[in-house]
Amino acid sequence: MPVLTIKTDKKTIEVEKNASIIDVCEHHDTSILFGCRDGACGACMIRVLEHPENLSKMEEHERDFLETMAAREDERLACQCRVLGDVVVEVSE
């Protein structure tokens, strides 16, 4: 099973392959916040510290939103990500 590590919370969580980060966070006490839940507010921005290839591919609407937010290359919206393998993230500042 893949492991999602949230460095901000010092948590390592085993997840089903293809689990959405938003669903994982609903079942565990994490500091990742969710506002709109559909990639339009930016509340759930995370930095991917290790293994970005183990998250689902970025869709065009997420890419467009991140560009408007002047996000860094290693930032994603947690509400848009699915875990495909081990990955390490933290809450983006």
mmCIF file of N, CA and C in Angstrom:
data_model
loop_
_atom_site.group_PDB
_atom_site.id
_atom_site.type_symbol
_atom_site.label_atom_id
_atom_site.label_comp_id
_atom_site.label_asym_id
_atom_site.label_seq_id
_atom_site.Cartn_x
_atom_site.Cartn_y
_atom_site.Cartn_z
ATOM 1 N N MET A 1 0.835 -1.193 0.000
ATOM 2 C CA MET A 1 0.000 0.000 0.000
ATOM 3 C C MET A 1 0.877 1.253 0.000
ATOM 4 N N PRO A 2 0.483 2.270 -0.752
ATOM 5 C CA PRO A 2 1.248 3.522 -0.745
ATOM 6 C C PRO A 2 1.190 4.206 0.621
ATOM 7 N N VAL A 3 2.188 5.027 0.877
ATOM 8 C CA VAL A 3 2.263 5.781 2.121
ATOM 9 C C VAL A 3 2.262 7.274 1.793
ATOM 10 N N LEU A 4 1.348 7.995 2.414
ATOM 11 C CA LEU A 4 1.294 9.454 2.316
ATOM 12 C C LEU A 4 1.907 10.009 3.594
ATOM 13 N N THR A 5 2.997 10.752 3.456
ATOM 14 C CA THR A 5 3.635 11.381 4.606
ATOM 15 C C THR A 5 3.345 12.867 4.554
ATOM 16 N N ILE A 6 2.785 13.389 5.639
ATOM 17 C CA ILE A 6 2.500 14.820 5.754
ATOM 18 C C ILE A 6 3.477 15.363 6.784
ATOM 19 N N LYS A 7 4.578 15.940 6.300
ATOM 20 C CA LYS A 7 5.657 16.401 7.192
ATOM 21 C C LYS A 7 5.174 17.467 8.160
ATOM 22 N N THR A 8 4.273 18.331 7.733
ATOM 23 C CA THR A 8 3.757 19.389 8.596
ATOM 24 C C THR A 8 3.192 18.805 9.887
ATOM 25 N N ASP A 9 2.530 17.666 9.769
ATOM 26 C CA ASP A 9 1.871 17.021 10.912
ATOM 27 C C ASP A 9 2.688 15.880 11.513
ATOM 28 N N LYS A 10 3.835 15.583 10.885
ATOM 29 C CA LYS A 10 4.643 14.436 11.316
ATOM 30 C C LYS A 10 3.802 13.160 11.301
ATOM 31 N N LYS A 11 3.030 12.975 10.201
ATOM 32 C CA LYS A 11 2.157 11.802 10.067
ATOM 33 C C LYS A 11 2.546 11.005 8.835
ATOM 34 N N THR A 12 2.512 9.701 8.995
ATOM 35 C CA THR A 12 2.698 8.771 7.896
ATOM 36 C C THR A 12 1.463 7.890 7.870
ATOM 37 N N ILE A 13 0.743 7.918 6.726
ATOM 38 C CA ILE A 13 -0.549 7.253 6.634
ATOM 39 C C ILE A 13 -0.530 6.281 5.462
ATOM 40 N N GLU A 14 -0.816 5.002 5.738
ATOM 41 C CA GLU A 14 -0.978 4.029 4.659
ATOM 42 C C GLU A 14 -2.319 4.279 4.000
ATOM 43 N N VAL A 15 -2.329 4.314 2.663
ATOM 44 C CA VAL A 15 -3.563 4.596 1.933
ATOM 45 C C VAL A 15 -3.750 3.575 0.815
ATOM 46 N N GLU A 16 -4.970 3.415 0.377
ATOM 47 C CA GLU A 16 -5.244 2.595 -0.798
ATOM 48 C C GLU A 16 -4.660 3.293 -2.017
ATOM 49 N N LYS A 17 -4.159 2.538 -2.974
ATOM 50 C CA LYS A 17 -3.678 3.142 -4.218
ATOM 51 C C LYS A 17 -4.839 3.860 -4.884
ATOM 52 N N ASN A 18 -4.586 5.062 -5.371
ATOM 53 C CA ASN A 18 -5.553 5.933 -6.038
ATOM 54 C C ASN A 18 -6.485 6.651 -5.055
ATOM 55 N N ALA A 19 -6.149 6.629 -3.762
ATOM 56 C CA ALA A 19 -6.951 7.359 -2.764
ATOM 57 C C ALA A 19 -6.756 8.859 -2.968
ATOM 58 N N SER A 20 -7.827 9.610 -2.821
ATOM 59 C CA SER A 20 -7.700 11.062 -2.937
ATOM 60 C C SER A 20 -7.191 11.614 -1.599
ATOM 61 N N ILE A 21 -6.323 12.605 -1.685
ATOM 62 C CA ILE A 21 -5.783 13.200 -0.464
ATOM 63 C C ILE A 21 -6.905 13.799 0.376
ATOM 64 N N ILE A 22 -7.906 14.382 -0.262
ATOM 65 C CA ILE A 22 -9.011 14.980 0.486
ATOM 66 C C ILE A 22 -9.738 13.919 1.323
ATOM 67 N N ASP A 23 -9.950 12.717 0.767
ATOM 68 C CA ASP A 23 -10.598 11.645 1.523
ATOM 69 C C ASP A 23 -9.726 11.176 2.681
ATOM 70 N N VAL A 24 -8.417 11.063 2.439
ATOM 71 C CA VAL A 24 -7.495 10.651 3.501
ATOM 72 C C VAL A 24 -7.550 11.665 4.649
ATOM 73 N N CYS A 25 -7.518 12.953 4.307
ATOM 74 C CA CYS A 25 -7.517 13.995 5.335
ATOM 75 C C CYS A 25 -8.826 14.047 6.110
ATOM 76 N N GLU A 26 -9.930 13.654 5.478
ATOM 77 C CA GLU A 26 -11.214 13.614 6.186
ATOM 78 C C GLU A 26 -11.224 12.545 7.271
ATOM 79 N N HIS A 27 -10.397 11.512 7.109
ATOM 80 C CA HIS A 27 -10.367 10.403 8.073
ATOM 81 C C HIS A 27 -9.208 10.475 9.062
ATOM 82 N N HIS A 28 -8.342 11.470 8.887
ATOM 83 C CA HIS A 28 -7.200 11.654 9.788
ATOM 84 C C HIS A 28 -7.123 13.129 10.156
ATOM 85 N N ASP A 29 -6.633 13.405 11.318
ATOM 86 C CA ASP A 29 -6.514 14.779 11.788
ATOM 87 C C ASP A 29 -5.276 15.407 11.175
ATOM 88 N N THR A 30 -5.450 16.205 10.105
ATOM 89 C CA THR A 30 -4.314 16.820 9.435
ATOM 90 C C THR A 30 -4.480 18.333 9.401
ATOM 91 N N SER A 31 -3.409 19.017 9.090
ATOM 92 C CA SER A 31 -3.454 20.482 9.007
ATOM 93 C C SER A 31 -3.736 20.969 7.589
ATOM 94 N N ILE A 32 -3.971 20.047 6.648
ATOM 95 C CA ILE A 32 -4.334 20.454 5.289
ATOM 96 C C ILE A 32 -5.794 20.895 5.321
ATOM 97 N N LEU A 33 -6.027 22.142 4.944
ATOM 98 C CA LEU A 33 -7.375 22.708 4.961
ATOM 99 C C LEU A 33 -8.016 22.590 3.591
ATOM 100 N N PHE A 34 -9.318 22.437 3.566
ATOM 101 C CA PHE A 34 -10.066 22.364 2.318
ATOM 102 C C PHE A 34 -11.199 23.372 2.375
ATOM 103 N N GLY A 35 -11.298 24.199 1.348
ATOM 104 C CA GLY A 35 -12.350 25.207 1.262
ATOM 105 C C GLY A 35 -13.426 24.760 0.293
ATOM 106 N N CYS A 36 -13.220 25.064 -0.969
ATOM 107 C CA CYS A 36 -14.223 24.777 -1.996
ATOM 108 C C CYS A 36 -14.280 23.301 -2.368
ATOM 109 N N ARG A 37 -13.194 22.583 -2.192
ATOM 110 C CA ARG A 37 -13.084 21.160 -2.461
ATOM 111 C C ARG A 37 -13.056 20.804 -3.951
ATOM 112 N N ASP A 38 -12.977 21.810 -4.837
ATOM 113 C CA ASP A 38 -12.948 21.488 -6.262
ATOM 114 C C ASP A 38 -11.878 22.256 -7.041
ATOM 115 N N GLY A 39 -10.854 22.736 -6.351
ATOM 116 C CA GLY A 39 -9.721 23.348 -7.018
ATOM 117 C C GLY A 39 -9.894 24.788 -7.429
ATOM 118 N N ALA A 40 -10.727 25.525 -6.702
ATOM 119 C CA ALA A 40 -10.971 26.913 -7.085
ATOM 120 C C ALA A 40 -10.597 27.939 -6.021
ATOM 121 N N CYS A 41 -10.184 27.498 -4.828
ATOM 122 C CA CYS A 41 -9.914 28.486 -3.766
ATOM 123 C C CYS A 41 -8.447 28.523 -3.324
ATOM 124 N N GLY A 42 -7.724 27.440 -3.443
ATOM 125 C CA GLY A 42 -6.322 27.404 -3.056
ATOM 126 C C GLY A 42 -6.056 27.128 -1.589
ATOM 127 N N ALA A 43 -7.093 26.874 -0.796
ATOM 128 C CA ALA A 43 -6.900 26.624 0.638
ATOM 129 C C ALA A 43 -6.055 25.379 0.904
ATOM 130 N N CYS A 44 -6.100 24.424 0.005
ATOM 131 C CA CYS A 44 -5.433 23.137 0.232
ATOM 132 C C CYS A 44 -4.098 23.024 -0.483
ATOM 133 N N MET A 45 -3.443 24.137 -0.762
ATOM 134 C CA MET A 45 -2.172 24.088 -1.478
ATOM 135 C C MET A 45 -1.116 23.377 -0.626
ATOM 136 N N ILE A 46 -0.446 22.436 -1.270
ATOM 137 C CA ILE A 46 0.617 21.670 -0.613
ATOM 138 C C ILE A 46 1.883 21.760 -1.454
ATOM 139 N N ARG A 47 3.012 21.533 -0.786
ATOM 140 C CA ARG A 47 4.293 21.379 -1.482
ATOM 141 C C ARG A 47 4.611 19.889 -1.499
ATOM 142 N N VAL A 48 4.983 19.405 -2.658
ATOM 143 C CA VAL A 48 5.368 18.001 -2.799
ATOM 144 C C VAL A 48 6.879 17.938 -2.613
ATOM 145 N N LEU A 49 7.308 17.331 -1.515
ATOM 146 C CA LEU A 49 8.725 17.293 -1.157
ATOM 147 C C LEU A 49 9.460 16.113 -1.773
ATOM 148 N N GLU A 50 8.763 14.979 -1.898
ATOM 149 C CA GLU A 50 9.402 13.779 -2.459
ATOM 150 C C GLU A 50 8.386 13.005 -3.278
ATOM 151 N N HIS A 51 8.843 12.501 -4.395
ATOM 152 C CA HIS A 51 8.093 11.605 -5.278
ATOM 153 C C HIS A 51 6.842 12.232 -5.902
ATOM 154 N N PRO A 52 6.979 13.386 -6.557
ATOM 155 C CA PRO A 52 5.809 13.992 -7.217
ATOM 156 C C PRO A 52 5.207 13.090 -8.294
ATOM 157 N N GLU A 53 6.012 12.193 -8.832
ATOM 158 C CA GLU A 53 5.514 11.266 -9.853
ATOM 159 C C GLU A 53 4.493 10.277 -9.293
ATOM 160 N N ASN A 54 4.405 10.192 -7.959
ATOM 161 C CA ASN A 54 3.461 9.269 -7.326
ATOM 162 C C ASN A 54 2.119 9.918 -6.998
ATOM 163 N N LEU A 55 1.896 11.116 -7.545
ATOM 164 C CA LEU A 55 0.572 11.741 -7.468
ATOM 165 C C LEU A 55 -0.053 11.693 -8.858
ATOM 166 N N SER A 56 -1.371 11.750 -8.888
ATOM 167 C CA SER A 56 -2.076 11.755 -10.166
ATOM 168 C C SER A 56 -1.614 12.923 -11.023
ATOM 169 N N LYS A 57 -1.762 12.767 -12.312
ATOM 170 C CA LYS A 57 -1.359 13.788 -13.268
ATOM 171 C C LYS A 57 -2.167 15.075 -13.030
ATOM 172 N N MET A 58 -1.506 16.222 -13.177
ATOM 173 C CA MET A 58 -2.175 17.503 -13.003
ATOM 174 C C MET A 58 -3.071 17.772 -14.206
ATOM 175 N N GLU A 59 -4.334 18.036 -13.931
ATOM 176 C CA GLU A 59 -5.283 18.361 -14.990
ATOM 177 C C GLU A 59 -5.175 19.837 -15.347
ATOM 178 N N GLU A 60 -5.711 20.200 -16.479
ATOM 179 C CA GLU A 60 -5.577 21.561 -16.995
ATOM 180 C C GLU A 60 -6.156 22.620 -16.054
ATOM 181 N N HIS A 61 -7.321 22.354 -15.441
ATOM 182 C CA HIS A 61 -7.913 23.374 -14.559
ATOM 183 C C HIS A 61 -7.063 23.612 -13.315
ATOM 184 N N GLU A 62 -6.408 22.573 -12.795
ATOM 185 C CA GLU A 62 -5.505 22.764 -11.656
ATOM 186 C C GLU A 62 -4.281 23.566 -12.089
ATOM 187 N N ARG A 63 -3.720 23.225 -13.238
ATOM 188 C CA ARG A 63 -2.551 23.942 -13.753
ATOM 189 C C ARG A 63 -2.879 25.421 -13.962
ATOM 190 N N ASP A 64 -4.036 25.708 -14.563
ATOM 191 C CA ASP A 64 -4.445 27.100 -14.798
ATOM 192 C C ASP A 64 -4.602 27.859 -13.486
ATOM 193 N N PHE A 65 -5.231 27.224 -12.496
ATOM 194 C CA PHE A 65 -5.423 27.885 -11.202
ATOM 195 C C PHE A 65 -4.082 28.158 -10.536
ATOM 196 N N LEU A 66 -3.197 27.180 -10.536
ATOM 197 C CA LEU A 66 -1.888 27.368 -9.903
ATOM 198 C C LEU A 66 -1.093 28.475 -10.585
ATOM 199 N N GLU A 67 -1.231 28.597 -11.892
ATOM 200 C CA GLU A 67 -0.569 29.693 -12.595
ATOM 201 C C GLU A 67 -1.098 31.041 -12.130
ATOM 202 N N THR A 68 -2.406 31.170 -11.929
ATOM 203 C CA THR A 68 -2.967 32.448 -11.463
ATOM 204 C C THR A 68 -2.520 32.761 -10.042
ATOM 205 N N MET A 69 -2.200 31.731 -9.263
ATOM 206 C CA MET A 69 -1.740 31.912 -7.883
ATOM 207 C C MET A 69 -0.222 32.118 -7.818
ATOM 208 N N ALA A 70 0.447 32.089 -8.954
ATOM 209 C CA ALA A 70 1.911 32.179 -9.014
ATOM 210 C C ALA A 70 2.557 31.112 -8.125
ATOM 211 N N ALA A 71 1.986 29.909 -8.186
ATOM 212 C CA ALA A 71 2.481 28.793 -7.384
ATOM 213 C C ALA A 71 3.846 28.338 -7.882
ATOM 214 N N ARG A 72 4.597 27.757 -6.970
ATOM 215 C CA ARG A 72 5.892 27.187 -7.316
ATOM 216 C C ARG A 72 5.680 25.877 -8.064
ATOM 217 N N GLU A 73 6.712 25.431 -8.725
ATOM 218 C CA GLU A 73 6.629 24.207 -9.518
ATOM 219 C C GLU A 73 6.299 22.978 -8.670
ATOM 220 N N ASP A 74 6.693 22.988 -7.401
ATOM 221 C CA ASP A 74 6.462 21.832 -6.531
ATOM 222 C C ASP A 74 5.147 21.911 -5.752
ATOM 223 N N GLU A 75 4.291 22.867 -6.068
ATOM 224 C CA GLU A 75 3.023 23.016 -5.357
ATOM 225 C C GLU A 75 1.869 22.409 -6.151
ATOM 226 N N ARG A 76 0.936 21.828 -5.398
ATOM 227 C CA ARG A 76 -0.271 21.223 -5.979
ATOM 228 C C ARG A 76 -1.449 21.559 -5.084
ATOM 229 N N LEU A 77 -2.642 21.300 -5.588
ATOM 230 C CA LEU A 77 -3.862 21.421 -4.794
ATOM 231 C C LEU A 77 -4.206 20.027 -4.288
ATOM 232 N N ALA A 78 -4.216 19.851 -2.976
ATOM 233 C CA ALA A 78 -4.450 18.528 -2.398
ATOM 234 C C ALA A 78 -5.807 17.959 -2.808
ATOM 235 N N CYS A 79 -6.794 18.823 -2.994
ATOM 236 C CA CYS A 79 -8.127 18.334 -3.363
ATOM 237 C C CYS A 79 -8.157 17.726 -4.758
ATOM 238 N N GLN A 80 -7.131 17.961 -5.547
ATOM 239 C CA GLN A 80 -7.084 17.455 -6.918
ATOM 240 C C GLN A 80 -6.151 16.253 -7.080
ATOM 241 N N CYS A 81 -5.503 15.834 -5.989
ATOM 242 C CA CYS A 81 -4.472 14.791 -6.072
ATOM 243 C C CYS A 81 -4.966 13.437 -5.578
ATOM 244 N N ARG A 82 -4.535 12.408 -6.294
ATOM 245 C CA ARG A 82 -4.712 11.026 -5.865
ATOM 246 C C ARG A 82 -3.331 10.421 -5.646
ATOM 247 N N VAL A 83 -3.222 9.576 -4.642
ATOM 248 C CA VAL A 83 -1.939 8.962 -4.272
ATOM 249 C C VAL A 83 -1.771 7.653 -5.043
ATOM 250 N N LEU A 84 -0.712 7.582 -5.840
ATOM 251 C CA LEU A 84 -0.439 6.387 -6.640
ATOM 252 C C LEU A 84 0.723 5.572 -6.083
ATOM 253 N N GLY A 85 1.517 6.197 -5.230
ATOM 254 C CA GLY A 85 2.663 5.553 -4.599
ATOM 255 C C GLY A 85 3.113 6.418 -3.438
ATOM 256 N N ASP A 86 4.198 6.037 -2.788
ATOM 257 C CA ASP A 86 4.695 6.799 -1.643
ATOM 258 C C ASP A 86 4.975 8.238 -2.049
ATOM 259 N N VAL A 87 4.557 9.182 -1.211
ATOM 260 C CA VAL A 87 4.757 10.605 -1.488
ATOM 261 C C VAL A 87 4.877 11.356 -0.174
ATOM 262 N N VAL A 88 5.674 12.423 -0.172
ATOM 263 C CA VAL A 88 5.881 13.254 1.012
ATOM 264 C C VAL A 88 5.459 14.684 0.661
ATOM 265 N N VAL A 89 4.561 15.246 1.478
ATOM 266 C CA VAL A 89 4.054 16.606 1.239
ATOM 267 C C VAL A 89 4.101 17.403 2.539
ATOM 268 N N GLU A 90 3.923 18.715 2.394
ATOM 269 C CA GLU A 90 3.740 19.576 3.543
ATOM 270 C C GLU A 90 2.775 20.681 3.141
ATOM 271 N N VAL A 91 2.171 21.326 4.135
ATOM 272 C CA VAL A 91 1.280 22.452 3.857
ATOM 273 C C VAL A 91 2.122 23.596 3.308
ATOM 274 N N SER A 92 1.651 24.163 2.200
ATOM 275 C CA SER A 92 2.358 25.264 1.573
ATOM 276 C C SER A 92 2.041 26.556 2.321
ATOM 277 N N GLU A 93 3.043 27.424 2.436
ATOM 278 C CA GLU A 93 2.835 28.693 3.155
ATOM 279 C C GLU A 93 2.472 29.796 2.211
#
